[in-house]
Amino acid sequence: MTPRFIIASLAAGACALAVSVSAQEVQPLAERTAQSDLPLEGARAAMHLDHVTLAITVDPENERISGEGRYRIAVSQDLDHLALDLDPRYAISGVAVGGTELEASAWRNPDGLLQIDLPDPVSAGDVVDLSVRYAGQPHVAANPPWDGGFVWSETPDGEPWIATAIQGEGCDTFWPCIDHSAHRIDTIDLLVTVPDGLVAAGNGGLVETTENEDDTTTYHWRARDPSNYGVTLQIGPYEVAQRDYASRFGNVIPLRFWHLPGNEEGAERLLDEMEDQIAFMEATFGPYPFADEKAGIAETPHLGMEHQTINAYGNQFKPEAYGHDWLLQHEFAHEWFANQLTHASINHMWLHEGITTWTQPLYLEWSRGEMLYDAEMWENRQRVWSRVPLVPPEGTLPDYNDRQAQWGDDIYFKGAWIMHSLRYLVGDDVLFPAITRLTYGTNDPQPGEIRPLNRTTEDFRAILEEMSGRDLAWFFDAYFYQAPLPRLESAYDGTDLLLEWQTPSDLPFEMPVEVEIDGERVTLPMTGGRGRLELESTSRHVLLDPANRVLRYDAAVEAYQNRNR
């Protein structure tokens, strides 16, 4: 997802981008539908969606959709009913199991948990065919992509321009699904029917386009291993800029950009940038995960979102002082850190956003040099709040939009700074290979052999400890499971400089500290969280952590944040 700090700066530009928005009054979602990653319990925990065929007809004039989901479901426990998540605002017109239509009394969906009684119980290991037909007006996004849903808009020429942005709200806002990060579908066929003149850009590869007799066109897309919130609708009077990219791994990646008419030059420029970004990401982390399908972008009436193989882009092709489009780079990096490496639950969302945010200064370092890396990291540091733990306790569901807790900022900027500090602690030779293994499950990922993984923060710790040969419990506890940042206290004992780390953790914080004395640098190991350095005089000029490599409490940053709330 796009970082939230850019909301204010986009207020004026958004008006020129999308000249009208939905006529619907925004109604709140049902409590269950509004929250992704509710615990997998009961039938939802025992169901795996081997294949989904999702056929959706989009009616821009009435801002309605009608759909049918056809499912092949493998069950791992004995069940007498099935359960899917679906916004209860939709009217369900029919449900069938094994091709047999059920009576309306066999299903119910009062609160967003669609429960379907089976005609006959099924056993563990069975496969069930299910279809659900539904229709209605989808929830309208109040402030996409942060407060998401459907976006009904118009292009500057008055044509319908439609998008979904549902990361926080989940797939159940527009189709029946299992709305949990740990659940992925093996394959999906997405058939989107729109009025003639519109194009539906979708996930995966285009199978066929069918012109119907009722002045509509159906676009058939097929994708493997999609994340639930990564399944998307991107609809407009699109044209396509396209080329192929020869990867360093020997394969060819189709690049496709669905853009509004008149934006051909900007789309071609961004495809140039995407080629450079692929070169960086593949050299740094590993192969583009979905090269067998495409690397796709769709121009959208909202800012952006990392939909798998069809990222939403709404940054208006604006040039940047550092020479590339930050939004394009951010969302594209999510193909690695969100779509390939997916958090096992929303509690570990920093894995998506923090690592992706860190790729931005890394890319600047790679393309423009060290100064831009440092400048970007300093900008990020000013947005680290650390009021709540970065990884909330299991059983709690954090609120991305809670302005008091600011967890929604910390998953980006604190997450990026933790990666920056890890780089200092374990070194590039450990950290980057560890990220590769975390992302792909192997040290040597190859195109054609890659499948997405669900990961936790503890998975990352285990890999780092194995590859570094260090116990890193103290680091992970202080940064991920405690809210306050570590504080570095200093004092003098005669001419000796005494340093001590203070954290709420029960484990000593043993982060080494670099100290600069009159221009010369030494590193204190801080065993047990303490260190002593002999000085010739207390009048010497001393800098602690002169390269700003360690994420720690900073009174000046806190004062700045308090003044600029």
Coordinates of C-alpha atoms in Angstrom, one line a residue:
M1 CA 0.0 0.0 0.0
T2 CA 1.0 3.6 -0.5
P3 CA 2.4 5.4 2.5
R4 CA -0.2 7.7 4.1
F5 CA 2.0 10.8 4.6
I6 CA 1.4 11.9 1.0
I7 CA -2.4 12.5 1.5
A8 CA -2.2 16.3 2.1
S9 CA 0.2 16.9 -0.8
L10 CA -2.1 15.2 -3.2
A11 CA -5.3 17.0 -2.4
A12 CA -5.1 19.5 -5.2
G13 CA -3.7 17.1 -7.8
A14 CA -6.4 14.5 -7.3
C15 CA -9.1 17.0 -8.4
A16 CA -7.4 17.3 -11.8
L17 CA -6.9 13.6 -12.1
A18 CA -10.4 12.3 -11.5
V19 CA -13.0 14.9 -12.5
S20 CA -15.9 13.2 -10.7
V21 CA -16.5 10.6 -8.1
S22 CA -19.2 8.2 -7.0
A23 CA -22.7 9.6 -6.5
Q24 CA -23.3 7.0 -3.8
E25 CA -23.2 8.1 -0.2
V26 CA -20.4 6.3 1.5
Q27 CA -21.9 3.8 4.0
P28 CA -19.8 2.1 6.6
L29 CA -18.9 -1.6 6.2
A30 CA -20.3 -4.2 8.4
E31 CA -17.9 -4.8 11.3
R32 CA -16.8 -8.2 10.1
T33 CA -16.3 -7.1 6.5
A34 CA -14.3 -4.0 7.5
Q35 CA -11.6 -6.2 9.1
S36 CA -9.3 -8.5 7.3
D37 CA -7.4 -11.4 8.9
L38 CA -10.1 -12.4 11.4
P39 CA -9.0 -15.7 12.9
L40 CA -9.3 -18.8 10.6
E41 CA -11.8 -20.9 12.6
G42 CA -14.4 -23.5 11.8
A43 CA -15.1 -24.2 8.2
R44 CA -12.9 -21.3 7.0
A45 CA -9.9 -23.0 8.5
A46 CA -10.6 -26.3 6.8
M47 CA -11.2 -25.0 3.3
H48 CA -8.6 -24.4 0.6
L49 CA -9.6 -22.8 -2.7
D50 CA -7.8 -24.9 -5.3
H51 CA -9.4 -22.9 -8.1
V52 CA -11.8 -20.0 -8.5
T53 CA -13.6 -18.8 -11.6
L54 CA -14.9 -15.3 -10.8
A55 CA -17.2 -13.8 -13.4
I56 CA -18.2 -10.1 -12.6
T57 CA -20.3 -7.8 -14.7
V58 CA -19.7 -4.1 -14.0
D59 CA -22.5 -1.6 -14.5
P60 CA -20.9 1.9 -14.3
E61 CA -24.1 3.8 -14.8
N62 CA -25.8 2.3 -11.8
E63 CA -22.6 1.7 -9.8
R64 CA -23.5 -2.0 -9.4
I65 CA -21.8 -5.3 -9.9
S66 CA -23.2 -8.8 -10.4
G67 CA -21.1 -11.8 -10.1
E68 CA -20.8 -15.5 -9.9
G69 CA -18.0 -17.3 -8.1
R70 CA -17.3 -20.9 -8.9
Y71 CA -15.0 -22.7 -6.5
R72 CA -13.1 -26.0 -6.3
I73 CA -12.6 -26.5 -2.6
A74 CA -10.3 -29.0 -0.9
V75 CA -11.4 -29.7 2.7
S76 CA -9.0 -30.8 5.4
Q77 CA -11.7 -31.7 8.0
D78 CA -15.1 -33.3 8.1
L79 CA -17.6 -30.6 7.4
D80 CA -21.4 -30.2 7.3
H81 CA -21.2 -26.7 6.0
L82 CA -19.0 -24.3 4.1
A83 CA -18.1 -20.7 5.0
L84 CA -16.9 -17.7 3.0
D85 CA -16.5 -14.0 3.7
L86 CA -18.8 -11.7 1.8
D87 CA -20.1 -8.2 2.4
P88 CA -23.8 -8.6 3.5
R89 CA -24.9 -5.7 1.4
Y90 CA -24.9 -8.1 -1.6
A91 CA -28.1 -10.0 -2.4
I92 CA -27.4 -13.7 -3.0
S93 CA -29.6 -15.1 -5.8
G94 CA -28.4 -18.7 -5.9
V95 CA -26.0 -21.2 -4.4
A96 CA -25.2 -24.6 -5.9
V97 CA -23.1 -27.5 -4.5
G98 CA -21.9 -30.1 -6.9
G99 CA -24.1 -28.6 -9.6
T100 CA -27.3 -28.9 -7.5
E101 CA -29.1 -25.8 -6.6
L102 CA -29.8 -25.3 -2.9
E103 CA -32.9 -24.0 -1.3
A104 CA -32.6 -20.4 0.0
S105 CA -32.9 -21.7 3.6
A106 CA -29.5 -23.5 3.1
W107 CA -27.5 -20.3 3.3
R108 CA -27.3 -17.2 5.4
N109 CA -25.2 -14.1 5.6
P110 CA -26.4 -11.7 8.2
D111 CA -23.0 -10.3 9.2
G112 CA -20.5 -11.0 6.4
L113 CA -19.8 -14.7 7.2
L114 CA -21.6 -16.6 4.4
Q115 CA -22.5 -20.0 5.8
I116 CA -23.8 -22.7 3.4
D117 CA -25.3 -26.0 4.6
L118 CA -24.1 -29.0 2.6
P119 CA -26.7 -31.4 1.2
D120 CA -24.4 -34.2 2.5
P121 CA -21.5 -34.0 4.9
V122 CA -18.0 -34.2 3.4
S123 CA -14.9 -35.8 4.8
A124 CA -11.3 -34.6 5.1
G125 CA -9.6 -35.0 1.7
D126 CA -12.8 -34.4 -0.3
V127 CA -13.2 -31.8 -3.0
V128 CA -16.4 -29.8 -3.2
D129 CA -17.6 -27.7 -6.2
L130 CA -19.5 -24.6 -5.1
S131 CA -21.1 -21.7 -6.9
V132 CA -22.4 -18.5 -5.5
R133 CA -24.4 -15.8 -7.5
Y134 CA -24.7 -12.3 -6.0
A135 CA -25.3 -8.7 -6.9
G136 CA -25.4 -5.2 -5.4
Q137 CA -23.7 -1.9 -5.0
P138 CA -20.2 -2.3 -3.6
H139 CA -18.9 -0.3 -0.7
V140 CA -17.5 3.0 -2.0
A141 CA -14.0 3.9 -1.0
A142 CA -14.0 7.0 1.2
N143 CA -10.3 7.8 0.8
P144 CA -8.6 5.3 -1.5
P145 CA -6.3 3.4 -1.1
W146 CA -6.2 4.0 2.7
D147 CA -9.9 3.8 3.3
G148 CA -10.7 1.5 0.5
G149 CA -13.4 -0.1 -1.5
F150 CA -14.7 0.6 -5.0
V151 CA -13.7 3.8 -6.8
W152 CA -16.3 5.0 -9.3
S153 CA -14.9 7.9 -11.2
E154 CA -14.6 9.5 -14.6
T155 CA -11.7 10.4 -16.9
P156 CA -11.1 14.0 -17.9
D157 CA -13.1 13.1 -21.1
G158 CA -16.1 11.9 -19.1
E159 CA -15.5 8.2 -19.6
P160 CA -16.1 5.7 -16.7
W161 CA -12.9 5.0 -14.8
I162 CA -13.2 2.4 -12.1
A163 CA -10.9 0.7 -9.7
T164 CA -10.8 -1.4 -6.5
A165 CA -8.5 -0.7 -3.6
I166 CA -9.2 -3.1 -0.8
Q167 CA -6.1 -4.0 1.1
G168 CA -7.4 -3.1 4.6
E169 CA -11.0 -4.0 3.9
G170 CA -10.3 -7.3 2.1
C171 CA -11.5 -9.3 -0.9
D172 CA -15.0 -9.8 0.7
T173 CA -15.9 -6.3 -0.3
F174 CA -16.6 -7.4 -3.8
W175 CA -16.5 -11.2 -4.1
P176 CA -17.0 -14.3 -1.8
C177 CA -13.6 -15.3 -0.5
I178 CA -11.5 -16.4 2.5
D179 CA -10.4 -13.0 3.7
H180 CA -7.1 -13.8 5.4
S181 CA -3.5 -13.2 4.5
A182 CA -2.4 -16.8 5.1
H183 CA -4.9 -18.0 2.5
R184 CA -3.9 -18.0 -1.1
I185 CA -5.8 -19.4 -4.1
D186 CA -3.9 -21.8 -6.4
T187 CA -5.4 -20.4 -9.6
I188 CA -8.1 -17.9 -10.6
D189 CA -9.9 -17.2 -13.8
L190 CA -11.2 -13.6 -13.7
L191 CA -13.8 -12.8 -16.3
V192 CA -14.8 -9.1 -16.2
T193 CA -17.6 -7.8 -18.4
V194 CA -17.8 -4.1 -19.1
P195 CA -19.6 -1.8 -21.6
D196 CA -18.0 -1.6 -25.0
G197 CA -15.3 1.0 -25.2
L198 CA -13.9 0.1 -21.8
V199 CA -11.0 -2.2 -21.0
A200 CA -10.6 -4.4 -17.9
A201 CA -7.0 -4.9 -17.0
G202 CA -6.5 -7.8 -14.7
N203 CA -4.2 -10.1 -12.8
G204 CA -2.0 -12.6 -14.6
G205 CA -2.2 -13.2 -18.3
L206 CA -5.0 -12.4 -20.8
V207 CA -6.7 -15.6 -22.0
E208 CA -9.2 -14.0 -24.4
T209 CA -11.4 -11.0 -25.1
T210 CA -15.0 -11.7 -26.1
E211 CA -17.3 -9.1 -27.7
N212 CA -20.8 -9.8 -26.6
E213 CA -24.1 -9.1 -28.4
D214 CA -25.4 -6.8 -25.6
D215 CA -22.8 -4.1 -26.3
T216 CA -20.4 -5.4 -23.7
T217 CA -17.0 -7.0 -23.8
T218 CA -15.6 -9.7 -21.5
Y219 CA -11.9 -9.8 -20.6
H220 CA -10.7 -13.2 -19.3
W221 CA -7.6 -13.2 -17.1
R222 CA -5.9 -16.1 -15.5
A223 CA -3.5 -15.9 -12.6
R224 CA -1.7 -18.2 -10.3
D225 CA -1.2 -17.9 -6.5
P226 CA -2.9 -14.5 -6.1
S227 CA -3.1 -12.9 -2.7
N228 CA -6.7 -12.2 -1.8
Y229 CA -6.4 -8.4 -1.7
G230 CA -4.3 -8.5 -4.8
V231 CA -7.2 -9.6 -7.0
T232 CA -8.5 -6.4 -8.5
L233 CA -10.6 -4.6 -11.1
Q234 CA -9.0 -1.8 -13.1
I235 CA -11.4 -0.5 -15.8
G236 CA -11.1 2.5 -18.2
P237 CA -10.8 3.5 -21.8
Y238 CA -7.3 2.2 -21.7
E239 CA -4.6 2.0 -24.3
V240 CA -1.5 -0.2 -23.7
A241 CA 2.2 0.6 -23.8
Q242 CA 4.2 -2.6 -24.0
R243 CA 7.6 -4.1 -24.4
D244 CA 9.5 -7.2 -23.3
Y245 CA 12.4 -7.1 -20.8
A246 CA 15.4 -9.5 -21.0
S247 CA 16.1 -10.5 -17.4
R248 CA 19.5 -11.2 -15.9
F249 CA 18.2 -14.7 -15.2
G250 CA 17.8 -15.5 -18.9
N251 CA 14.0 -15.2 -19.1
V252 CA 11.8 -12.6 -20.7
I253 CA 9.4 -10.4 -18.7
P254 CA 6.4 -8.9 -20.5
L255 CA 6.0 -5.2 -19.4
R256 CA 2.5 -3.7 -19.9
F257 CA 1.1 -0.3 -18.9
W258 CA -2.6 0.4 -19.3
H259 CA -3.0 4.2 -19.5
L260 CA -5.5 6.7 -20.4
P261 CA -5.5 8.2 -24.0
G262 CA -3.0 11.0 -24.2
N263 CA -0.6 9.6 -21.7
E264 CA 1.5 7.5 -24.0
E265 CA 4.7 9.5 -23.5
G266 CA 4.5 9.2 -19.7
A267 CA 3.7 5.5 -19.9
E268 CA 6.8 4.8 -22.1
R269 CA 9.0 6.8 -19.7
L270 CA 7.8 4.8 -16.8
L271 CA 8.4 1.6 -18.6
D272 CA 12.0 2.8 -19.0
E273 CA 12.1 3.3 -15.3
M274 CA 10.6 -0.1 -14.6
E275 CA 13.4 -1.8 -16.6
D276 CA 15.9 -0.1 -14.4
Q277 CA 14.0 -1.0 -11.2
I278 CA 13.8 -4.7 -12.3
A279 CA 17.6 -4.6 -12.9
F280 CA 18.1 -3.3 -9.3
M281 CA 15.5 -5.6 -7.6
E282 CA 16.7 -8.8 -9.4
A283 CA 20.4 -8.0 -8.7
T284 CA 19.7 -7.2 -5.0
F285 CA 17.0 -9.7 -4.0
G286 CA 16.2 -12.2 -6.8
P287 CA 14.2 -12.8 -9.9
Y288 CA 10.9 -11.1 -10.6
P289 CA 8.4 -13.6 -9.2
F290 CA 5.7 -13.4 -11.8
A291 CA 7.6 -13.3 -15.1
D292 CA 5.5 -16.1 -16.5
E293 CA 2.5 -13.7 -16.4
K294 CA 3.6 -10.1 -16.7
A295 CA 4.8 -7.0 -14.9
G296 CA 1.7 -4.8 -15.3
I297 CA 0.6 -1.3 -14.4
A298 CA -2.8 0.3 -14.7
E299 CA -3.4 4.1 -14.5
T300 CA -6.0 4.6 -11.8
P301 CA -8.1 7.4 -10.2
H302 CA -6.6 6.8 -6.8
L303 CA -2.9 7.0 -5.9
G304 CA -1.7 3.4 -6.0
M305 CA -1.8 -0.2 -4.7
E306 CA 0.3 -3.4 -5.2
H307 CA -2.2 -5.6 -7.0
Q308 CA -0.4 -8.7 -8.2
T309 CA 1.0 -8.2 -11.7
I310 CA -1.3 -5.2 -12.3
N311 CA -0.2 -2.5 -9.9
A312 CA -2.4 0.6 -9.6
Y313 CA -0.6 3.8 -10.5
G314 CA -2.1 7.3 -10.0
N315 CA 0.8 9.6 -9.5
Q316 CA 0.1 11.6 -12.7
F317 CA 3.5 11.0 -14.3
K318 CA 5.1 13.7 -12.3
P319 CA 8.9 14.1 -12.6
E320 CA 10.9 13.7 -9.4
A321 CA 14.1 15.5 -8.4
Y322 CA 15.9 12.2 -8.0
G323 CA 15.0 11.0 -11.5
H324 CA 12.4 8.3 -11.0
D325 CA 8.7 8.0 -10.0
W326 CA 8.7 7.0 -6.3
L327 CA 5.2 5.6 -6.5
L328 CA 5.9 3.3 -9.4
Q329 CA 9.0 2.1 -7.6
H330 CA 7.2 1.5 -4.3
E331 CA 4.3 -0.4 -5.7
F332 CA 6.5 -2.5 -8.0
A333 CA 8.8 -3.5 -5.1
H334 CA 5.7 -4.9 -3.5
E335 CA 5.7 -7.7 -6.1
W336 CA 8.6 -9.1 -4.1
F337 CA 7.5 -7.9 -0.6
A338 CA 3.7 -8.4 -0.4
N339 CA 2.9 -10.6 -3.4
Q340 CA 5.8 -13.1 -3.3
L341 CA 6.6 -12.7 0.4
T342 CA 3.2 -12.3 2.1
H343 CA 2.7 -11.8 5.8
A344 CA 1.1 -14.7 7.6
S345 CA -1.3 -12.2 9.3
I346 CA -1.8 -8.5 9.4
N347 CA 0.2 -8.3 12.6
H348 CA 3.4 -8.8 10.5
M349 CA 2.4 -6.2 7.9
W350 CA 5.7 -4.4 8.3
L351 CA 7.2 -7.2 6.2
H352 CA 5.3 -5.8 3.3
E353 CA 5.6 -2.1 4.0
G354 CA 8.9 -1.7 5.9
I355 CA 11.1 -3.8 3.5
T356 CA 9.4 -2.2 0.5
T357 CA 9.9 1.3 1.9
W358 CA 13.6 0.5 2.5
T359 CA 14.0 -0.5 -1.1
Q360 CA 13.4 3.1 -2.0
P361 CA 16.6 4.5 -0.4
L362 CA 18.4 1.4 -1.5
Y363 CA 17.4 2.0 -5.1
L364 CA 18.5 5.6 -4.8
E365 CA 21.9 4.4 -3.5
W366 CA 22.2 2.0 -6.4
S367 CA 21.1 4.5 -9.0
R368 CA 22.3 7.9 -7.7
G369 CA 24.7 7.3 -4.8
E370 CA 25.1 7.2 -1.0
M371 CA 24.0 10.8 -0.3
L372 CA 20.5 10.2 -1.6
Y373 CA 20.2 7.0 0.4
D374 CA 21.1 9.0 3.6
A375 CA 18.7 11.8 2.7
E376 CA 15.8 9.4 2.1
M377 CA 16.5 7.6 5.4
W378 CA 16.5 10.9 7.3
E379 CA 13.1 11.8 5.8
N380 CA 11.8 8.4 6.9
R381 CA 13.2 8.9 10.4
Q382 CA 11.0 11.9 11.0
R383 CA 8.0 9.7 10.6
V384 CA 8.9 7.0 13.1
W385 CA 6.4 7.3 16.1
S386 CA 6.9 4.0 18.0
R387 CA 3.9 4.5 20.2
V388 CA 2.7 0.8 19.9
P389 CA 4.7 -2.4 19.2
L390 CA 5.5 -2.8 15.5
V391 CA 4.3 -6.5 15.8
P392 CA 1.1 -6.4 17.9
P393 CA 0.4 -9.4 20.1
E394 CA -1.3 -12.4 18.5
G395 CA -5.0 -12.1 18.9
T396 CA -5.1 -8.4 18.4
L397 CA -6.0 -6.8 15.0
P398 CA -4.2 -3.4 14.6
D399 CA -6.0 -0.5 12.9
Y400 CA -4.0 0.9 10.0
N401 CA -5.9 4.2 10.2
D402 CA -5.5 4.9 13.9
R403 CA -4.0 8.3 14.0
Q404 CA -3.2 8.2 17.7
A405 CA -1.3 4.9 17.6
Q406 CA 0.3 5.7 14.2
W407 CA 0.9 2.0 13.6
G408 CA 0.0 2.7 10.0
D409 CA 3.1 5.0 9.7
D410 CA 5.5 2.8 11.6
I411 CA 5.0 -0.3 9.5
Y412 CA 6.6 1.8 6.7
F413 CA 9.2 4.0 8.3
K414 CA 10.1 2.2 11.5
G415 CA 10.2 -1.0 9.5
A416 CA 12.6 0.7 7.0
W417 CA 14.8 2.0 9.8
I418 CA 15.0 -1.4 11.5
M419 CA 16.3 -2.8 8.2
H420 CA 18.8 0.1 8.1
S421 CA 20.0 -0.8 11.6
L422 CA 20.2 -4.5 10.8
R423 CA 22.4 -3.6 7.8
Y424 CA 24.8 -2.0 10.3
L425 CA 24.6 -4.9 12.8
V426 CA 25.0 -8.0 10.5
G427 CA 26.4 -6.5 7.3
D428 CA 25.3 -6.7 3.7
D429 CA 26.8 -10.1 3.2
V430 CA 24.4 -11.6 5.7
L431 CA 21.3 -9.3 5.4
F432 CA 20.7 -9.4 1.7
P433 CA 21.1 -13.2 1.3
A434 CA 18.8 -13.6 4.4
I435 CA 16.1 -11.4 2.7
T436 CA 16.4 -13.6 -0.4
R437 CA 15.9 -16.8 1.6
L438 CA 13.0 -15.1 3.5
T439 CA 11.3 -14.1 0.2
Y440 CA 11.8 -17.3 -1.9
G441 CA 12.5 -20.0 0.7
T442 CA 15.9 -20.8 -1.0
N443 CA 19.3 -19.2 -1.5
D444 CA 19.2 -19.7 -5.2
P445 CA 15.8 -18.8 -6.6
Q446 CA 15.2 -19.4 -10.3
P447 CA 12.4 -18.3 -12.6
G448 CA 9.8 -21.0 -13.1
E449 CA 10.6 -22.5 -9.6
I450 CA 9.1 -19.8 -7.5
R451 CA 5.8 -19.9 -5.4
P452 CA 4.7 -17.3 -2.9
L453 CA 5.4 -17.8 0.8
N454 CA 3.6 -16.7 4.0
R455 CA 6.1 -15.4 6.5
T456 CA 6.2 -14.0 10.1
T457 CA 8.7 -11.8 11.9
E458 CA 10.0 -14.8 13.7
D459 CA 10.7 -16.5 10.4
F460 CA 12.9 -13.6 9.6
R461 CA 14.7 -13.8 12.9
A462 CA 15.3 -17.5 12.5
I463 CA 16.9 -17.0 9.1
L464 CA 19.0 -14.2 10.3
E465 CA 20.2 -16.1 13.3
E466 CA 21.2 -19.1 11.2
M467 CA 23.0 -17.0 8.6
S468 CA 24.7 -14.7 11.0
G469 CA 25.5 -17.2 13.8
R470 CA 24.1 -14.7 16.3
D471 CA 21.4 -14.7 18.9
L472 CA 19.2 -11.8 17.9
A473 CA 16.4 -12.2 20.4
W474 CA 17.4 -8.9 22.1
F475 CA 17.2 -7.0 18.8
F476 CA 13.8 -8.4 17.8
D477 CA 12.3 -7.9 21.2
A478 CA 13.4 -4.3 21.5
Y479 CA 12.4 -3.2 18.0
F480 CA 9.3 -5.4 17.2
Y481 CA 7.6 -6.3 20.5
Q482 CA 8.3 -3.2 22.6
A483 CA 6.8 0.2 21.8
P484 CA 9.5 2.7 23.0
L485 CA 12.7 3.1 21.0
P486 CA 16.0 2.2 22.7
R487 CA 17.6 5.1 24.4
L488 CA 21.4 5.6 24.5
E489 CA 22.4 7.2 27.8
S490 CA 25.9 8.7 28.2
A491 CA 27.9 10.0 31.2
Y492 CA 31.5 10.6 32.2
D493 CA 33.5 8.8 34.9
G494 CA 36.5 11.0 35.1
T495 CA 37.7 11.1 31.5
D496 CA 36.0 7.8 30.6
L497 CA 32.9 7.9 28.5
L498 CA 30.2 5.5 29.8
L499 CA 27.4 4.4 27.5
E500 CA 24.3 2.4 28.3
W501 CA 21.3 1.2 26.3
Q502 CA 17.9 1.4 28.0
T503 CA 14.8 -0.4 26.7
P504 CA 11.7 -1.9 28.3
S505 CA 12.9 -5.4 27.2
D506 CA 14.1 -7.9 29.8
L507 CA 17.0 -8.6 27.4
P508 CA 20.2 -6.5 27.3
F509 CA 20.2 -4.4 24.1
E510 CA 23.7 -5.2 22.7
M511 CA 23.7 -2.9 19.7
P512 CA 27.3 -1.8 19.1
V513 CA 27.9 1.9 19.1
E514 CA 30.2 3.8 16.8
V515 CA 31.8 6.7 18.5
E516 CA 33.7 9.5 16.7
I517 CA 36.4 11.4 18.8
D518 CA 37.8 14.4 17.1
G519 CA 37.2 12.9 13.7
E520 CA 38.5 9.4 14.5
R521 CA 36.0 6.5 14.9
V522 CA 35.9 3.5 17.2
T523 CA 33.2 0.9 17.8
L524 CA 32.1 -0.1 21.3
P525 CA 30.7 -3.7 21.4
M526 CA 28.2 -2.8 24.3
T527 CA 28.2 -6.2 25.9
G528 CA 25.3 -6.5 28.3
G529 CA 24.0 -3.2 26.9
R530 CA 26.9 -1.2 28.4
G531 CA 30.3 0.2 27.2
R532 CA 33.2 2.2 28.5
L533 CA 35.6 4.2 26.4
E534 CA 38.8 5.8 27.7
L535 CA 39.4 9.4 26.6
E536 CA 42.3 11.7 27.2
S537 CA 40.1 14.6 28.1
T538 CA 36.4 15.3 28.5
S539 CA 36.9 18.4 26.3
R540 CA 37.3 16.3 23.2
H541 CA 34.5 16.5 20.6
V542 CA 32.5 13.3 20.8
L543 CA 29.8 12.1 18.4
L544 CA 27.7 9.0 19.1
D545 CA 26.6 7.0 16.1
P546 CA 28.0 9.6 13.7
A547 CA 26.7 7.9 10.6
N548 CA 23.2 7.6 12.1
R549 CA 23.0 3.8 11.6
V550 CA 21.0 2.9 14.8
L551 CA 17.3 3.5 15.3
R552 CA 17.0 5.1 18.7
Y553 CA 15.1 7.7 20.6
D554 CA 15.9 11.2 19.4
A555 CA 14.6 14.1 21.5
A556 CA 14.9 16.5 18.5
V557 CA 12.8 14.3 16.3
E558 CA 10.2 14.0 19.1
A559 CA 10.0 17.8 19.5
Y560 CA 9.7 18.2 15.8
Q561 CA 6.8 15.7 15.6
N562 CA 5.0 17.4 18.5
R563 CA 5.3 20.8 16.9
N564 CA 4.0 19.5 13.5
R565 CA 1.1 17.2 14.4

